[in-house]
XYZ file of C-alpha atoms in Angstrom:
471
model
C 0.029 0.077 -0.045
C 1.675 3.491 -1.155
C 1.966 6.183 1.456
C -0.872 8.121 -0.159
C -3.539 5.196 0.515
C -2.727 4.726 3.939
C -2.606 7.990 4.729
C -6.278 8.174 3.160
C -7.479 5.189 4.667
C -6.074 6.384 8.057
C -7.918 9.425 8.236
C -10.932 7.787 7.103
C -10.919 5.784 9.569
C -10.024 8.307 12.350
C -12.617 10.670 10.974
C -15.236 8.350 11.250
C -14.583 7.005 14.444
C -14.668 10.912 15.812
C -17.959 11.521 13.660
C -19.409 8.238 15.594
C -18.372 9.767 19.151
C -19.583 13.227 18.379
C -23.536 11.957 18.286
C -24.568 12.158 21.943
C -27.238 9.096 20.978
C -24.556 6.856 19.960
C -22.771 4.812 22.812
C -24.614 6.577 25.664
C -22.875 4.840 28.323
C -19.514 6.908 27.218
C -18.993 10.433 29.127
C -17.981 13.126 28.048
C -13.964 12.841 28.882
C -14.070 9.185 27.661
C -15.645 10.676 24.211
C -12.401 13.012 24.082
C -10.145 10.584 25.157
C -11.304 7.957 22.211
C -11.392 10.290 19.244
C -7.649 11.721 20.126
C -6.808 8.136 20.932
C -8.087 7.024 17.883
C -6.616 10.060 15.801
C -3.100 9.450 17.147
C -3.065 5.908 16.331
C -4.250 6.446 12.984
C -1.454 8.732 12.637
C 1.082 6.614 13.783
C 0.129 3.881 11.614
C -0.675 6.236 7.895
C 1.279 8.831 8.138
C 5.557 10.119 8.054
C 4.534 12.382 10.614
C 7.320 11.404 13.812
C 5.905 9.442 16.568
C 7.122 11.888 19.122
C 5.219 14.911 17.740
C 1.981 12.864 17.378
C 2.325 11.755 20.983
C 2.978 15.346 22.009
C -0.338 16.368 19.774
C -2.020 13.933 21.474
C -0.970 14.815 25.005
C -1.640 18.357 24.386
C -5.226 18.192 23.318
C -6.190 16.250 26.329
C -4.693 19.035 28.587
C -6.285 21.457 26.484
C -9.887 19.911 27.039
C -9.778 19.444 30.485
C -9.430 15.619 30.338
C -5.951 15.588 32.321
C -4.359 18.244 34.063
C -1.301 20.288 33.148
C 0.581 18.525 36.290
C -0.056 15.208 34.860
C 1.035 15.923 31.412
C 4.254 17.637 32.828
C 4.801 15.374 35.644
C 5.305 12.577 33.645
C 8.450 13.789 32.941
C 9.674 13.336 36.514
C 8.865 9.539 36.211
C 11.707 7.865 38.037
C 11.639 5.709 35.089
C 12.144 8.400 32.440
C 14.856 9.422 34.798
C 16.489 5.739 34.840
C 16.581 5.752 31.339
C 18.339 8.977 30.998
C 20.972 7.455 33.777
C 21.333 4.761 31.734
C 22.333 5.934 28.647
C 24.902 7.806 30.342
C 26.528 4.625 31.933
C 26.308 3.231 28.107
C 28.079 6.208 26.799
C 30.670 5.486 29.502
C 30.983 1.663 28.548
C 31.453 2.511 24.715
C 34.158 5.185 25.327
C 36.393 2.791 26.945
C 36.447 -0.090 24.419
C 34.845 -2.677 26.667
C 33.029 -4.330 24.039
C 35.956 -5.143 22.118
C 37.663 -7.196 25.059
C 33.881 -8.612 25.560
C 33.931 -9.888 21.734
C 37.644 -11.417 22.218
C 37.060 -13.280 25.164
C 33.434 -14.773 24.107
C 33.638 -15.255 20.231
C 36.850 -15.918 19.915
C 36.695 -19.338 21.950
C 34.257 -20.606 19.258
C 35.522 -23.225 16.955
C 32.123 -24.582 15.086
C 29.577 -22.560 13.424
C 26.808 -23.356 16.035
C 29.332 -22.558 18.990
C 29.945 -19.081 17.169
C 25.721 -18.646 16.704
C 25.395 -19.238 20.277
C 28.742 -17.702 22.011
C 27.135 -14.357 19.714
C 23.835 -14.738 21.254
C 24.963 -15.020 25.030
C 27.231 -11.934 24.205
C 24.165 -9.616 22.774
C 21.952 -11.072 25.872
C 24.343 -9.486 28.204
C 24.465 -6.451 26.385
C 20.967 -5.746 27.290
C 22.546 -5.058 30.922
C 24.815 -2.111 29.936
C 23.002 -0.791 26.785
C 19.635 0.822 27.082
C 17.271 0.734 23.969
C 17.628 -2.251 21.244
C 18.873 0.896 18.823
C 21.857 1.626 21.264
C 22.951 -2.033 21.086
C 22.870 -2.406 17.307
C 24.830 0.476 17.293
C 27.110 -1.300 19.857
C 27.363 -4.626 18.403
C 27.878 -3.353 14.398
C 31.617 -3.417 14.648
C 31.861 -6.768 16.066
C 29.342 -8.077 13.433
C 31.697 -6.683 10.414
C 35.028 -8.403 12.167
C 33.110 -11.319 12.094
C 31.896 -10.835 8.402
C 35.681 -9.808 7.508
C 36.943 -12.992 9.151
C 33.995 -15.147 7.261
C 34.406 -13.290 3.946
C 34.572 -16.945 2.155
C 31.586 -18.409 3.785
C 28.794 -15.709 2.633
C 25.914 -17.738 4.040
C 27.371 -17.544 7.527
C 27.631 -14.033 7.014
C 23.964 -13.407 5.990
C 23.063 -15.966 9.061
C 24.976 -13.487 11.467
C 23.336 -10.443 9.677
C 20.023 -11.966 10.929
C 21.061 -12.958 14.020
C 22.297 -9.787 15.619
C 19.056 -7.886 15.215
C 17.047 -10.746 15.952
C 18.547 -11.388 19.213
C 18.856 -7.884 20.277
C 15.133 -7.281 20.016
C 14.400 -10.663 21.279
C 16.827 -10.025 24.235
C 15.214 -6.832 25.596
C 12.821 -8.492 27.877
C 15.639 -9.252 30.118
C 16.195 -6.006 31.752
C 13.660 -2.945 32.526
C 15.955 -0.462 30.681
C 16.132 -3.016 27.816
C 13.306 -0.829 25.778
C 11.134 2.300 26.414
C 7.826 -0.007 26.090
C 8.885 -1.842 29.148
C 8.966 1.678 31.308
C 5.575 2.779 29.533
C 3.814 -0.841 30.428
C 5.331 -0.474 34.160
C 4.051 3.040 34.156
C 0.335 2.449 33.174
C 0.718 -0.553 35.300
C 0.991 1.680 38.056
C -1.518 4.609 37.339
C -4.250 1.661 36.468
C -4.041 -1.017 39.239
C -1.468 0.535 41.616
C 0.990 -2.785 41.234
C 4.646 -1.820 40.503
C 7.144 -3.958 39.004
C 11.096 -2.767 40.053
C 14.190 -3.274 38.422
C 14.819 -6.790 40.068
C 11.146 -8.552 39.499
C 11.288 -7.276 36.033
C 14.931 -8.945 35.872
C 13.344 -12.428 37.593
C 10.518 -12.610 34.857
C 12.196 -11.533 32.038
C 16.090 -12.863 31.782
C 14.692 -16.827 31.811
C 12.587 -15.586 28.769
C 15.185 -13.715 27.130
C 17.883 -16.420 27.269
C 15.262 -19.050 26.170
C 13.718 -16.979 23.488
C 17.292 -15.610 22.033
C 19.151 -19.135 21.586
C 15.620 -20.850 20.467
C 15.488 -17.734 17.736
C 19.460 -18.307 17.269
C 19.071 -21.894 16.517
C 15.972 -21.268 14.296
C 18.026 -18.409 12.546
C 20.566 -20.935 11.778
C 18.505 -23.740 10.402
C 16.427 -21.623 8.165
C 19.740 -19.666 6.732
C 21.811 -22.002 6.185
C 22.465 -25.313 5.150
C 24.203 -28.778 6.262
C 27.673 -28.234 4.326
C 27.682 -24.216 5.439
C 27.685 -25.453 9.321
C 30.260 -27.898 8.577
C 33.784 -27.158 9.135
C 36.056 -25.155 11.773
C 35.716 -21.413 12.491
C 38.262 -19.369 14.238
C 38.052 -15.793 14.973
C 41.257 -14.151 16.202
C 41.646 -10.837 18.177
C 43.555 -9.454 15.844
C 40.295 -9.440 13.001
C 38.454 -7.796 15.505
C 40.831 -5.374 16.793
C 40.743 -3.891 13.015
C 37.177 -2.472 13.823
C 38.191 -1.261 16.868
C 39.281 2.233 18.196
C 40.402 0.717 21.583
C 42.968 -1.907 22.479
C 41.130 -5.424 22.714
C 43.787 -7.640 24.285
C 46.509 -6.782 27.004
C 46.376 -4.993 29.689
C 43.325 -2.921 30.859
C 43.729 0.556 31.090
C 42.454 1.992 34.353
C 39.578 3.949 33.036
C 38.665 0.383 31.581
C 38.960 -0.681 34.983
C 37.145 1.868 36.673
C 34.598 1.251 34.146
C 34.100 -2.130 34.455
C 33.941 -2.145 38.770
C 30.891 0.925 38.437
C 29.172 -1.243 35.883
C 29.124 -4.574 37.918
C 28.324 -2.372 40.956
C 25.274 -0.637 39.157
C 24.112 -3.592 38.256
C 24.338 -6.014 41.656
C 22.830 -2.803 43.358
C 20.056 -2.919 40.879
C 19.571 -6.658 41.475
C 19.729 -6.588 45.161
C 16.927 -3.623 45.416
C 14.512 -5.650 48.084
C 17.903 -5.802 50.159
C 18.850 -2.122 50.485
C 15.541 -0.512 48.831
C 17.040 2.522 47.505
C 15.219 3.412 43.981
C 16.795 1.852 40.421
C 16.481 5.432 39.209
C 18.485 6.777 42.251
C 21.190 3.547 41.863
C 21.447 4.736 38.091
C 21.916 8.662 38.757
C 24.636 7.741 41.230
C 26.737 5.536 38.346
C 25.832 8.630 36.032
C 27.778 10.999 38.246
C 30.251 8.794 39.074
C 30.721 7.898 35.455
C 31.126 11.260 34.114
C 32.978 13.096 36.886
C 36.308 14.765 36.544
C 37.886 12.390 38.668
C 36.916 8.997 38.096
C 34.871 9.176 34.746
C 35.511 8.351 31.171
C 33.203 10.950 29.870
C 32.096 14.106 30.242
C 28.400 14.467 30.925
C 27.627 16.956 28.108
C 28.832 14.606 25.429
C 27.428 11.469 27.390
C 23.877 13.465 27.568
C 24.331 14.047 23.419
C 23.525 10.145 23.255
C 20.054 10.424 25.134
C 16.956 9.785 23.100
C 15.532 13.082 24.483
C 12.824 12.527 21.751
C 11.966 8.909 23.138
C 11.581 10.599 26.397
C 9.346 12.720 25.390
C 7.032 10.362 23.753
C 7.135 8.165 26.676
C 5.880 10.972 29.019
C 3.144 11.865 26.528
C 2.235 8.360 25.914
C 2.135 7.880 29.541
C -0.864 10.760 30.048
C -2.380 9.225 27.102
C -2.506 5.895 29.180
C -3.958 8.002 32.592
C -6.710 9.557 30.709
C -7.641 6.266 29.001
C -7.727 4.594 32.557
C -9.309 7.975 34.296
C -11.892 8.841 31.873
C -13.259 4.980 31.827
C -12.725 4.780 28.212
C -10.474 1.783 28.506
C -13.014 -0.025 30.208
C -15.903 0.855 28.133
C -13.974 -0.372 25.133
C -13.197 -3.864 26.298
C -16.376 -3.879 27.928
C -17.822 -5.326 25.149
C -15.424 -8.631 25.137
C -17.532 -11.929 25.980
C -17.905 -12.308 29.662
C -16.814 -15.864 30.143
C -13.366 -16.310 28.531
C -10.942 -18.817 29.822
C -7.381 -17.124 31.374
C -5.602 -19.524 28.839
C -7.819 -17.792 25.654
C -7.467 -14.339 26.957
C -3.911 -14.762 27.279
C -3.646 -16.461 23.607
C -5.458 -13.893 22.222
C -3.221 -10.975 23.855
C -0.282 -12.626 22.800
C -1.128 -12.856 19.700
C -2.551 -9.662 18.572
C 0.695 -8.078 20.260
C 3.004 -10.514 17.969
C 1.205 -9.390 15.011
C 0.821 -5.800 15.979
C 4.453 -4.479 14.249
C 2.788 -5.177 10.978
C 0.441 -2.105 11.905
C 2.641 0.122 14.274
C 6.274 -0.151 13.568
C 7.449 1.405 16.648
C 7.697 -0.693 20.077
C 6.695 2.414 22.341
C 3.875 2.759 20.354
C 2.758 -0.522 20.234
C 2.646 -1.093 24.300
C 1.104 2.498 24.499
C -1.954 1.367 22.460
C -2.437 -2.174 23.702
C -1.157 -2.039 27.522
C -4.199 -0.131 28.773
C -6.386 -2.075 26.667
C -5.267 -5.148 27.669
C -4.919 -4.269 31.587
C -8.479 -3.213 31.307
C -9.607 -6.279 29.326
C -7.675 -8.708 31.914
C -9.840 -6.589 35.115
C -12.814 -7.949 33.568
C -11.638 -10.999 32.617
C -10.436 -12.098 35.712
C -6.834 -12.344 34.518
C -3.982 -10.669 36.361
C -3.347 -7.463 34.849
C 0.056 -7.590 35.507
C 0.832 -11.305 33.715
C -1.016 -9.958 30.741
C 0.773 -6.720 30.593
C 3.972 -8.395 30.738
C 2.852 -10.988 28.277
C 1.373 -8.451 25.866
C 4.912 -6.153 25.817
C 6.770 -9.496 25.966
C 5.639 -10.486 22.646
C 5.403 -6.913 20.735
C 9.216 -7.679 21.127
C 8.886 -9.413 18.020
C 9.274 -7.544 15.117
C 11.049 -8.873 12.459
C 9.016 -9.208 9.107
C 9.967 -6.430 7.417
C 13.314 -4.405 6.906
C 11.209 -1.167 8.355
C 9.802 -3.081 11.366
C 12.699 -1.901 13.840
C 15.642 0.016 13.657
C 18.006 -2.884 14.580
C 16.547 -4.826 11.708
C 16.955 -1.867 9.619
C 20.465 -1.274 10.623
C 21.374 -4.358 9.871
C 19.533 -4.878 6.264
C 22.097 -2.621 4.797
C 25.452 -2.722 4.811
C 27.535 -1.532 1.885
C 30.415 -4.230 1.253
C 28.857 -6.837 3.349
C 26.689 -9.541 2.503
C 23.506 -9.176 4.274
C 19.710 -10.381 4.261
C 16.578 -9.858 1.784
C 13.307 -9.130 2.600
C 12.568 -12.742 1.478
C 15.095 -14.062 4.230
C 12.829 -12.075 6.891
C 9.579 -13.451 5.763
C 11.165 -16.967 6.091
C 12.558 -16.242 9.509
C 9.511 -14.900 10.642
C 6.870 -17.157 9.108
C 8.783 -19.879 11.542
C 9.580 -17.767 14.544
C 6.696 -15.894 14.942
C 4.845 -18.711 16.119
C 7.619 -20.293 18.186
C 8.077 -16.743 20.214
C 4.457 -16.258 20.651
C 4.077 -19.715 22.275
C 7.132 -19.407 24.588
C 5.596 -16.144 25.851
C 2.355 -17.854 26.614
C 4.047 -20.847 28.058
C 6.173 -18.812 30.630
C 2.915 -16.564 31.333
C 0.709 -19.786 31.948
C 3.513 -22.021 33.770
C 6.833 -20.141 34.494
C 5.526 -16.734 35.700
C 2.986 -18.050 38.400
C 6.123 -19.799 39.982
C 7.969 -16.785 40.380
C 4.930 -15.172 41.502
C 2.792 -13.663 39.067
C -0.241 -15.563 38.797
C -2.571 -16.096 35.925
C -5.502 -14.919 37.791
C -6.045 -12.816 40.941
């Protein structure tokens, strides 16, 4: 569908919904604030789907419209920027800038990938390394940028085995996207989910609880995806034969030394990162907010005496547009919940739906949502408030439903434009990479597998970790 056709279709749908909501006789159970909220929500969603306008601009316009019409207060709109999850993400990016400046990523690549002696070992060691980066670098696009030099080094070392290079090009973004669920800072969508849950139900998911629930799923889905990529992209002959990646080959694509004695800056940065992650994981013991821990780490990482990066340089790496988008969509979620619009939207659902069927529908819709909404944060902004409201009505634990929706929405591999990491690795001049047909072939197998895995965790694993299916 061309851009003009998508724009026309989105405009027609949005205006039709607004016209229906403007007639008082329609939907008598809806109050005035709920009608305004649904109209703004419909316009924003259709704009995200059908127009090339920046997602953040649309979200800010929607938040402003809800404030100007009195649905939410200005304190609610601006207060979302002070949410501790926003500060957590800001400070995490400062820490990531400090790590990137030292060149620790290159040393980690040599340590892990250099030990591979077969293709399957290379694939799973690379997968393990990419999962670990979720603790050091927030947001999938940042992790993709950090991993790109490592991939280019591997591509040069395997230049005579083109099919393996294509397989690795597909492996990197696939694992980066699926492993993001390991941590709360893995994607902006996670912070939106946590905020909407808190505003709607009063349930708070901390860094440690998310880690406990998300890390096992991230490890399982990443290695499952790695095996799927390997089997769907290569032949038996490609997988046979040894591989050997040397430190010298990785060094060619790294500005910092990847072997030899560690510098003082590398030692300080590694110690700081380990301390911050340890404090995040031990939050139940010391009760210090993850945002406060991240702020302390960011101050140390950018300090003149102990830091490895200047604060003004680190702040340039923060995706301010993403933070504004998150704040605006948090305000939209508050409006959906407080106005009663979310409850009305899900009131027409069948009353007698089993929890298994409910979770199955949530996971299926969330997995397929990337075909319509390309922004991961936008998908959570649209889906999570509705999922939470529907879960309450269906007798399902809203925490389990919201987590399942957010985890399933992490699958976005069908098209090159479905996610930034997929786009980044799809066009690398001078390096063989995958085609849209390769993505479609992988998605046909991986989409049902990841959806089934998320459903299994929601129904069988998370209840053992304190998040039951029903309340």
